[in-house]
mmCIF file of C-alpha atoms and ligand atoms in Angstrom:
data_model
loop_
_atom_site.group_PDB
_atom_site.id
_atom_site.type_symbol
_atom_site.label_atom_id
_atom_site.label_comp_id
_atom_site.label_asym_id
_atom_site.label_seq_id
_atom_site.Cartn_x
_atom_site.Cartn_y
_atom_site.Cartn_z
ATOM 1 C CA MET A 14 58.908 140.533 134.547
ATOM 2 C CA PRO A 15 57.679 139.219 137.913
ATOM 3 C CA THR A 16 56.351 141.570 140.580
ATOM 4 C CA ILE A 17 57.344 141.640 144.241
ATOM 5 C CA ASP A 18 54.009 139.931 144.859
ATOM 6 C CA ASP A 19 54.877 137.037 142.502
ATOM 7 C CA VAL A 20 58.147 136.379 144.360
ATOM 8 C CA ALA A 21 56.499 136.800 147.782
ATOM 9 C CA ASP A 22 53.745 134.409 146.735
ATOM 10 C CA PHE A 23 56.277 131.767 145.684
ATOM 11 C CA LEU A 24 58.256 132.185 148.912
ATOM 12 C CA LYS A 25 55.215 131.878 151.131
ATOM 13 C CA HIS A 26 54.528 128.484 149.588
ATOM 14 C CA PHE A 27 58.162 127.367 149.490
ATOM 15 C CA ALA A 28 58.552 128.268 153.191
ATOM 16 C CA PRO A 29 54.930 127.974 154.351
ATOM 17 C CA VAL A 30 54.151 130.879 156.655
ATOM 18 C CA ASP A 31 51.989 128.714 158.918
ATOM 19 C CA LEU A 32 55.193 126.887 159.921
ATOM 20 C CA ALA A 33 56.655 130.111 161.382
ATOM 21 C CA GLU A 34 56.784 130.416 165.176
ATOM 22 C CA ASP A 35 54.148 132.651 166.818
ATOM 23 C CA TRP A 36 56.763 135.153 168.025
ATOM 24 C CA ASP A 37 58.253 135.563 164.566
ATOM 25 C CA ASN A 38 57.722 138.257 161.908
ATOM 26 C CA VAL A 39 57.772 136.635 158.461
ATOM 27 C CA GLY A 40 56.610 137.466 154.939
ATOM 28 C CA LEU A 41 56.858 140.710 152.978
ATOM 29 C CA LEU A 42 57.957 143.255 155.598
ATOM 30 C CA VAL A 43 58.790 146.270 153.400
ATOM 31 C CA GLY A 44 57.741 147.129 149.853
ATOM 32 C CA ASP A 45 55.134 147.648 147.189
ATOM 33 C CA ARG A 46 53.697 144.323 146.000
ATOM 34 C CA LEU A 47 52.867 145.738 142.563
ATOM 35 C CA ARG A 48 56.398 146.793 141.630
ATOM 36 C CA ASP A 49 58.384 144.812 139.092
ATOM 37 C CA VAL A 50 61.457 142.988 140.341
ATOM 38 C CA GLY A 51 64.576 142.171 138.339
ATOM 39 C CA ARG A 52 67.348 141.882 140.916
ATOM 40 C CA VAL A 53 67.152 139.915 144.168
ATOM 41 C CA MET A 54 69.790 139.516 146.874
ATOM 42 C CA THR A 55 69.512 136.868 149.581
ATOM 43 C CA CYS A 56 71.322 137.218 152.892
ATOM 44 C CA LEU A 57 71.237 135.906 156.433
ATOM 45 C CA THR A 58 70.795 139.332 158.050
ATOM 46 C CA ILE A 59 70.386 142.951 156.969
ATOM 47 C CA THR A 60 73.452 144.750 158.299
ATOM 48 C CA PRO A 61 75.194 147.978 157.223
ATOM 49 C CA SER A 62 77.347 145.832 154.938
ATOM 50 C CA THR A 63 74.588 143.780 153.283
ATOM 51 C CA ALA A 64 72.272 146.818 152.969
ATOM 52 C CA ALA A 65 75.073 148.777 151.273
ATOM 53 C CA GLU A 66 75.699 145.883 148.884
ATOM 54 C CA ALA A 67 71.989 145.682 147.961
ATOM 55 C CA ILE A 68 71.858 149.430 147.321
ATOM 56 C CA GLN A 69 75.085 149.478 145.350
ATOM 57 C CA GLN A 70 74.017 146.481 143.267
ATOM 58 C CA GLN A 71 70.579 148.014 142.686
ATOM 59 C CA ALA A 72 68.609 145.134 144.144
ATOM 60 C CA ASP A 73 64.816 145.449 143.996
ATOM 61 C CA LEU A 74 64.263 142.908 146.749
ATOM 62 C CA ILE A 75 66.266 141.505 149.671
ATOM 63 C CA VAL A 76 65.271 138.079 150.930
ATOM 64 C CA THR A 77 66.790 138.082 154.401
ATOM 65 C CA HIS A 78 66.559 135.026 156.608
ATOM 66 C CA HIS A 79 66.431 137.097 159.827
ATOM 67 C CA PRO A 80 63.538 139.590 159.789
ATOM 68 C CA MET A 81 64.002 143.330 159.654
ATOM 69 C CA PRO A 82 62.003 144.897 161.180
ATOM 70 C CA PHE A 83 61.643 142.211 163.834
ATOM 71 C CA GLN A 84 60.285 144.048 166.884
ATOM 72 C CA PRO A 85 57.174 146.212 166.438
ATOM 73 C CA LEU A 86 58.280 149.754 165.530
ATOM 74 C CA ARG A 87 56.662 152.817 167.096
ATOM 75 C CA ARG A 88 58.861 155.130 165.064
ATOM 76 C CA LEU A 89 61.222 154.872 162.113
ATOM 77 C CA THR A 90 64.127 157.277 162.581
ATOM 78 C CA THR A 91 67.871 157.299 162.085
ATOM 79 C CA GLU A 92 68.364 157.023 165.862
ATOM 80 C CA THR A 93 68.463 153.214 165.720
ATOM 81 C CA THR A 94 70.466 150.895 163.478
ATOM 82 C CA ALA A 95 67.272 149.226 162.194
ATOM 83 C CA GLY A 96 65.742 152.655 161.494
ATOM 84 C CA ARG A 97 68.806 153.835 159.567
ATOM 85 C CA LEU A 98 69.017 150.679 157.475
ATOM 86 C CA LEU A 99 65.289 150.571 156.735
ATOM 87 C CA LEU A 100 65.207 154.238 155.743
ATOM 88 C CA ASP A 101 68.154 153.686 153.397
ATOM 89 C CA LEU A 102 66.481 150.629 151.812
ATOM 90 C CA ILE A 103 63.140 152.393 151.451
ATOM 91 C CA ALA A 104 64.871 155.394 149.844
ATOM 92 C CA ALA A 105 66.477 152.990 147.348
ATOM 93 C CA ARG A 106 63.043 151.357 146.793
ATOM 94 C CA ILE A 107 64.288 147.963 147.941
ATOM 95 C CA ALA A 108 61.644 145.587 149.301
ATOM 96 C CA VAL A 109 62.346 143.145 152.159
ATOM 97 C CA TYR A 110 60.984 139.620 152.550
ATOM 98 C CA SER A 111 61.872 137.339 155.469
ATOM 99 C CA PRO A 112 61.014 133.626 155.661
ATOM 100 C CA HIS A 113 62.914 132.974 158.959
ATOM 101 C CA THR A 114 61.392 130.159 161.078
ATOM 102 C CA ALA A 115 59.125 129.164 158.166
ATOM 103 C CA PHE A 116 62.335 128.417 156.215
ATOM 104 C CA ASP A 117 63.922 126.679 159.228
ATOM 105 C CA SER A 118 60.986 124.255 159.357
ATOM 106 C CA ALA A 119 59.955 123.900 155.685
ATOM 107 C CA PRO A 120 60.114 120.541 153.855
ATOM 108 C CA GLU A 121 63.091 121.914 151.844
ATOM 109 C CA GLY A 122 64.176 124.228 154.637
ATOM 110 C CA ILE A 123 67.400 124.771 156.546
ATOM 111 C CA ASN A 124 67.083 121.935 159.036
ATOM 112 C CA GLN A 125 66.141 119.414 156.354
ATOM 113 C CA ARG A 126 69.218 120.513 154.353
ATOM 114 C CA LEU A 127 71.451 120.327 157.426
ATOM 115 C CA ALA A 128 70.226 116.816 158.232
ATOM 116 C CA ALA A 129 70.664 115.676 154.623
ATOM 117 C CA GLY A 130 74.068 117.387 154.416
ATOM 118 C CA LEU A 131 75.283 115.322 157.391
ATOM 119 C CA GLY A 132 74.137 112.175 155.596
ATOM 120 C CA LEU A 133 71.311 111.366 158.009
ATOM 121 C CA ARG A 134 68.755 108.711 157.072
ATOM 122 C CA GLY A 135 65.102 108.481 158.102
ATOM 123 C CA ILE A 136 64.948 112.249 158.629
ATOM 124 C CA TRP A 137 61.987 113.372 160.737
ATOM 125 C CA PRO A 138 61.011 116.676 162.406
ATOM 126 C CA LEU A 139 62.070 116.979 166.051
ATOM 127 C CA VAL A 140 58.851 118.856 166.782
ATOM 128 C CA PRO A 141 56.339 117.990 164.029
ATOM 129 C CA GLY A 142 54.218 120.854 162.661
ATOM 130 C CA GLU A 143 50.486 121.100 163.297
ATOM 131 C CA SER A 144 49.654 120.688 159.611
ATOM 132 C CA GLY A 145 50.193 116.940 159.922
ATOM 133 C CA GLN A 146 52.644 117.050 156.984
ATOM 134 C CA SER A 147 55.236 114.492 157.916
ATOM 135 C CA ARG A 148 58.134 116.407 156.382
ATOM 136 C CA SER A 149 57.627 119.762 158.052
ATOM 137 C CA GLY A 150 58.125 120.936 161.594
ATOM 138 C CA ALA A 151 60.875 122.333 163.752
ATOM 139 C CA GLY A 152 64.359 120.775 163.822
ATOM 140 C CA ARG A 153 65.131 117.367 162.361
ATOM 141 C CA TRP A 154 66.608 114.097 163.571
ATOM 142 C CA GLY A 155 67.791 110.974 161.877
ATOM 143 C CA TRP A 156 70.344 108.178 162.025
ATOM 144 C CA LEU A 157 73.782 107.721 160.539
ATOM 145 C CA ALA A 158 74.248 104.889 158.050
ATOM 146 C CA GLU A 159 77.422 103.943 159.985
ATOM 147 C CA PRO A 160 78.038 104.978 163.598
ATOM 148 C CA LEU A 161 80.687 107.692 163.960
ATOM 149 C CA SER A 162 82.601 109.080 166.900
ATOM 150 C CA LEU A 163 81.517 112.550 167.985
ATOM 151 C CA GLU A 164 84.835 113.816 166.648
ATOM 152 C CA GLN A 165 84.304 112.189 163.242
ATOM 153 C CA LEU A 166 80.846 113.726 163.050
ATOM 154 C CA ALA A 167 82.359 117.108 163.963
ATOM 155 C CA GLN A 168 84.731 116.728 160.973
ATOM 156 C CA ARG A 169 81.762 115.982 158.725
ATOM 157 C CA VAL A 170 79.960 119.107 160.016
ATOM 158 C CA LYS A 171 83.036 121.244 159.348
ATOM 159 C CA GLN A 172 83.306 119.889 155.844
ATOM 160 C CA PHE A 173 79.629 120.422 155.024
ATOM 161 C CA LEU A 174 79.526 123.962 156.439
ATOM 162 C CA ALA A 175 82.997 124.841 155.092
ATOM 163 C CA ILE A 176 84.317 125.992 158.488
ATOM 164 C CA GLU A 177 87.574 125.351 160.291
ATOM 165 C CA ARG A 178 86.450 125.311 163.901
ATOM 166 C CA LEU A 179 83.439 124.475 166.013
ATOM 167 C CA GLN A 180 82.657 124.015 169.693
ATOM 168 C CA LEU A 181 82.007 120.557 171.085
ATOM 169 C CA VAL A 182 80.449 119.309 174.315
ATOM 170 C CA GLY A 183 81.017 115.681 175.320
ATOM 171 C CA ASP A 184 83.624 112.986 174.854
ATOM 172 C CA PRO A 185 85.065 113.254 171.310
ATOM 173 C CA GLY A 186 85.329 109.452 171.297
ATOM 174 C CA GLN A 187 81.698 108.751 172.178
ATOM 175 C CA THR A 188 79.692 106.803 169.611
ATOM 176 C CA VAL A 189 76.991 108.633 167.674
ATOM 177 C CA ARG A 190 74.219 106.784 165.851
ATOM 178 C CA THR A 191 71.338 109.249 165.994
ATOM 179 C CA VAL A 192 71.663 112.993 165.477
ATOM 180 C CA ALA A 193 69.332 115.957 166.027
ATOM 181 C CA VAL A 194 69.826 119.232 164.154
ATOM 182 C CA ALA A 195 68.334 122.660 164.844
ATOM 183 C CA CYS A 196 69.852 125.675 163.094
ATOM 184 C CA GLY A 197 70.508 129.027 164.785
ATOM 185 C CA ALA A 198 70.219 129.348 168.552
ATOM 186 C CA ALA A 199 68.076 126.346 169.391
ATOM 187 C CA GLY A 200 69.251 124.902 172.688
ATOM 188 C CA GLU A 201 65.604 124.594 173.712
ATOM 189 C CA PHE A 202 65.381 121.549 171.407
ATOM 190 C CA LEU A 203 67.730 119.544 173.646
ATOM 191 C CA GLU A 204 64.766 118.020 175.474
ATOM 192 C CA ALA A 205 63.121 116.920 172.218
ATOM 193 C CA ALA A 206 66.451 115.448 171.044
ATOM 194 C CA GLN A 207 66.696 113.579 174.329
ATOM 195 C CA ALA A 208 63.101 112.348 174.000
ATOM 196 C CA GLU A 209 63.970 110.866 170.569
ATOM 197 C CA GLY A 210 66.987 109.152 172.111
ATOM 198 C CA CYS A 211 69.510 111.130 170.040
ATOM 199 C CA ASP A 212 73.201 110.685 170.870
ATOM 200 C CA CYS A 213 74.125 114.149 169.671
ATOM 201 C CA MET A 214 72.601 117.491 168.720
ATOM 202 C CA LEU A 215 73.908 120.126 166.321
ATOM 203 C CA THR A 216 72.785 123.698 166.833
ATOM 204 C CA GLY A 217 74.472 126.962 165.898
ATOM 205 C CA GLU A 218 74.965 128.311 169.399
ATOM 206 C CA THR A 219 73.558 127.786 172.850
ATOM 207 C CA ARG A 220 73.809 128.879 176.466
ATOM 208 C CA PHE A 221 76.404 127.587 178.910
ATOM 209 C CA HIS A 222 73.715 125.925 181.047
ATOM 210 C CA THR A 223 72.351 124.028 178.059
ATOM 211 C CA CYS A 224 75.892 122.741 177.473
ATOM 212 C CA LEU A 225 75.989 121.532 181.078
ATOM 213 C CA GLU A 226 72.579 119.864 180.679
ATOM 214 C CA ALA A 227 73.736 118.069 177.537
ATOM 215 C CA GLU A 228 76.914 116.929 179.264
ATOM 216 C CA ALA A 229 74.952 115.619 182.256
ATOM 217 C CA ALA A 230 72.574 113.764 179.918
ATOM 218 C CA GLY A 231 75.464 112.254 177.925
ATOM 219 C CA ILE A 232 74.325 113.917 174.688
ATOM 220 C CA GLY A 233 77.096 115.339 172.535
ATOM 221 C CA LEU A 234 76.660 118.916 171.325
ATOM 222 C CA LEU A 235 78.193 120.384 168.170
ATOM 223 C CA LEU A 236 78.112 124.184 167.953
ATOM 224 C CA PRO A 237 79.432 125.533 164.626
ATOM 225 C CA GLY A 238 78.181 129.086 165.315
ATOM 226 C CA HIS A 239 74.862 130.713 164.475
ATOM 227 C CA PHE A 240 76.169 132.162 161.191
ATOM 228 C CA ALA A 241 77.605 128.927 159.798
ATOM 229 C CA SER A 242 74.548 126.884 160.770
ATOM 230 C CA GLU A 243 72.315 129.032 158.524
ATOM 231 C CA ARG A 244 74.336 130.995 155.981
ATOM 232 C CA PHE A 245 74.777 128.026 153.577
ATOM 233 C CA ALA A 246 70.979 127.917 153.192
ATOM 234 C CA VAL A 247 70.874 131.539 152.017
ATOM 235 C CA GLU A 248 72.969 130.390 149.065
ATOM 236 C CA CYS A 249 70.526 127.507 148.439
ATOM 237 C CA LEU A 250 67.642 129.996 148.571
ATOM 238 C CA ALA A 251 69.277 132.115 145.853
ATOM 239 C CA ASP A 252 69.515 128.985 143.654
ATOM 240 C CA VAL A 253 65.878 128.100 144.315
ATOM 241 C CA LEU A 254 64.714 131.597 143.327
ATOM 242 C CA ALA A 255 66.916 131.654 140.219
ATOM 243 C CA GLY A 256 65.500 128.251 139.222
ATOM 244 C CA GLN A 257 61.920 129.388 139.717
ATOM 245 C CA PHE A 258 62.185 132.809 138.032
ATOM 246 C CA SER A 259 64.492 132.687 135.006
ATOM 247 C CA GLU A 260 64.033 136.451 134.408
ATOM 248 C CA LEU A 261 65.552 137.336 137.779
ATOM 249 C CA GLU A 262 69.181 138.115 138.541
ATOM 250 C CA VAL A 263 69.617 136.472 141.972
ATOM 251 C CA TRP A 264 72.710 136.309 144.172
ATOM 252 C CA ALA A 265 73.550 135.518 147.792
ATOM 253 C CA SER A 266 75.227 138.510 149.456
ATOM 254 C CA ARG A 267 78.937 138.438 148.638
ATOM 255 C CA HIS A 268 79.929 140.750 151.482
ATOM 256 C CA GLU A 269 78.150 139.018 154.335
ATOM 257 C CA ARG A 270 80.498 137.786 157.092
ATOM 258 C CA ASP A 271 80.188 136.174 160.509
ATOM 259 C CA PRO A 272 80.554 139.036 163.024
ATOM 260 C CA LEU A 273 82.349 136.577 165.347
ATOM 261 C CA SER A 274 86.004 135.834 164.615
ATOM 262 C CA TRP A 275 87.442 132.465 165.568
ATOM 263 C CA ILE A 276 91.108 133.027 166.447
HETATM 264 ZN ZN1 ZN B 9 69.205 132.533 162.887
#
């Protein structure tokens, strides 16, 4: 039976920790490396609902895309949500690993999967990593085999992410040949997308002023929501872990939901 350390070691190579942003908190965040692990749950975020599911399902390890803890902790008490959840997980002896921006940027990471899922060709990082590896770095961009209208591309995004609605900036009829993608809240990549001459950028969510900047620059924006832009990859991560460790029971959280409703 693998140990927490065996799984952590695999993950730190699958989503290389040197690709994580400086401000991030990635790797094994809670747990005893020497303990055996049999049951692993992946999720986007540790919330009361996903923590309860992990405890109820007797997980030994949660692989959560978003780190918990994220901010440095001076105390661990039940006075904060993070404190309550962490104390509950520790009491249930559940370890926590977070790959976060290392997974965003990895060669088989979220942005690569988003770009491939939209059918992009010639996929390249928007901001290449320092390692010089051509396939890793932040965001991705590439070109469509056939030009689409922004609206047609929006339909393709909805289909790939299995969502019914998204937000759009720009003229739905404008022609799109090159597309940038950056999962989560990544409006800061607009400049890099512009520098690559992209006609459109997909990111989960962004600020109003970034929408105005995109509109002024004539770049279409597709905003499917932070949750939808990343949650699909948590399911891929469960498959990757199950493929690597046949002894493990691995599942993507079944209770996890977008906290935002689209009505
Ligand atoms: Zn995120």
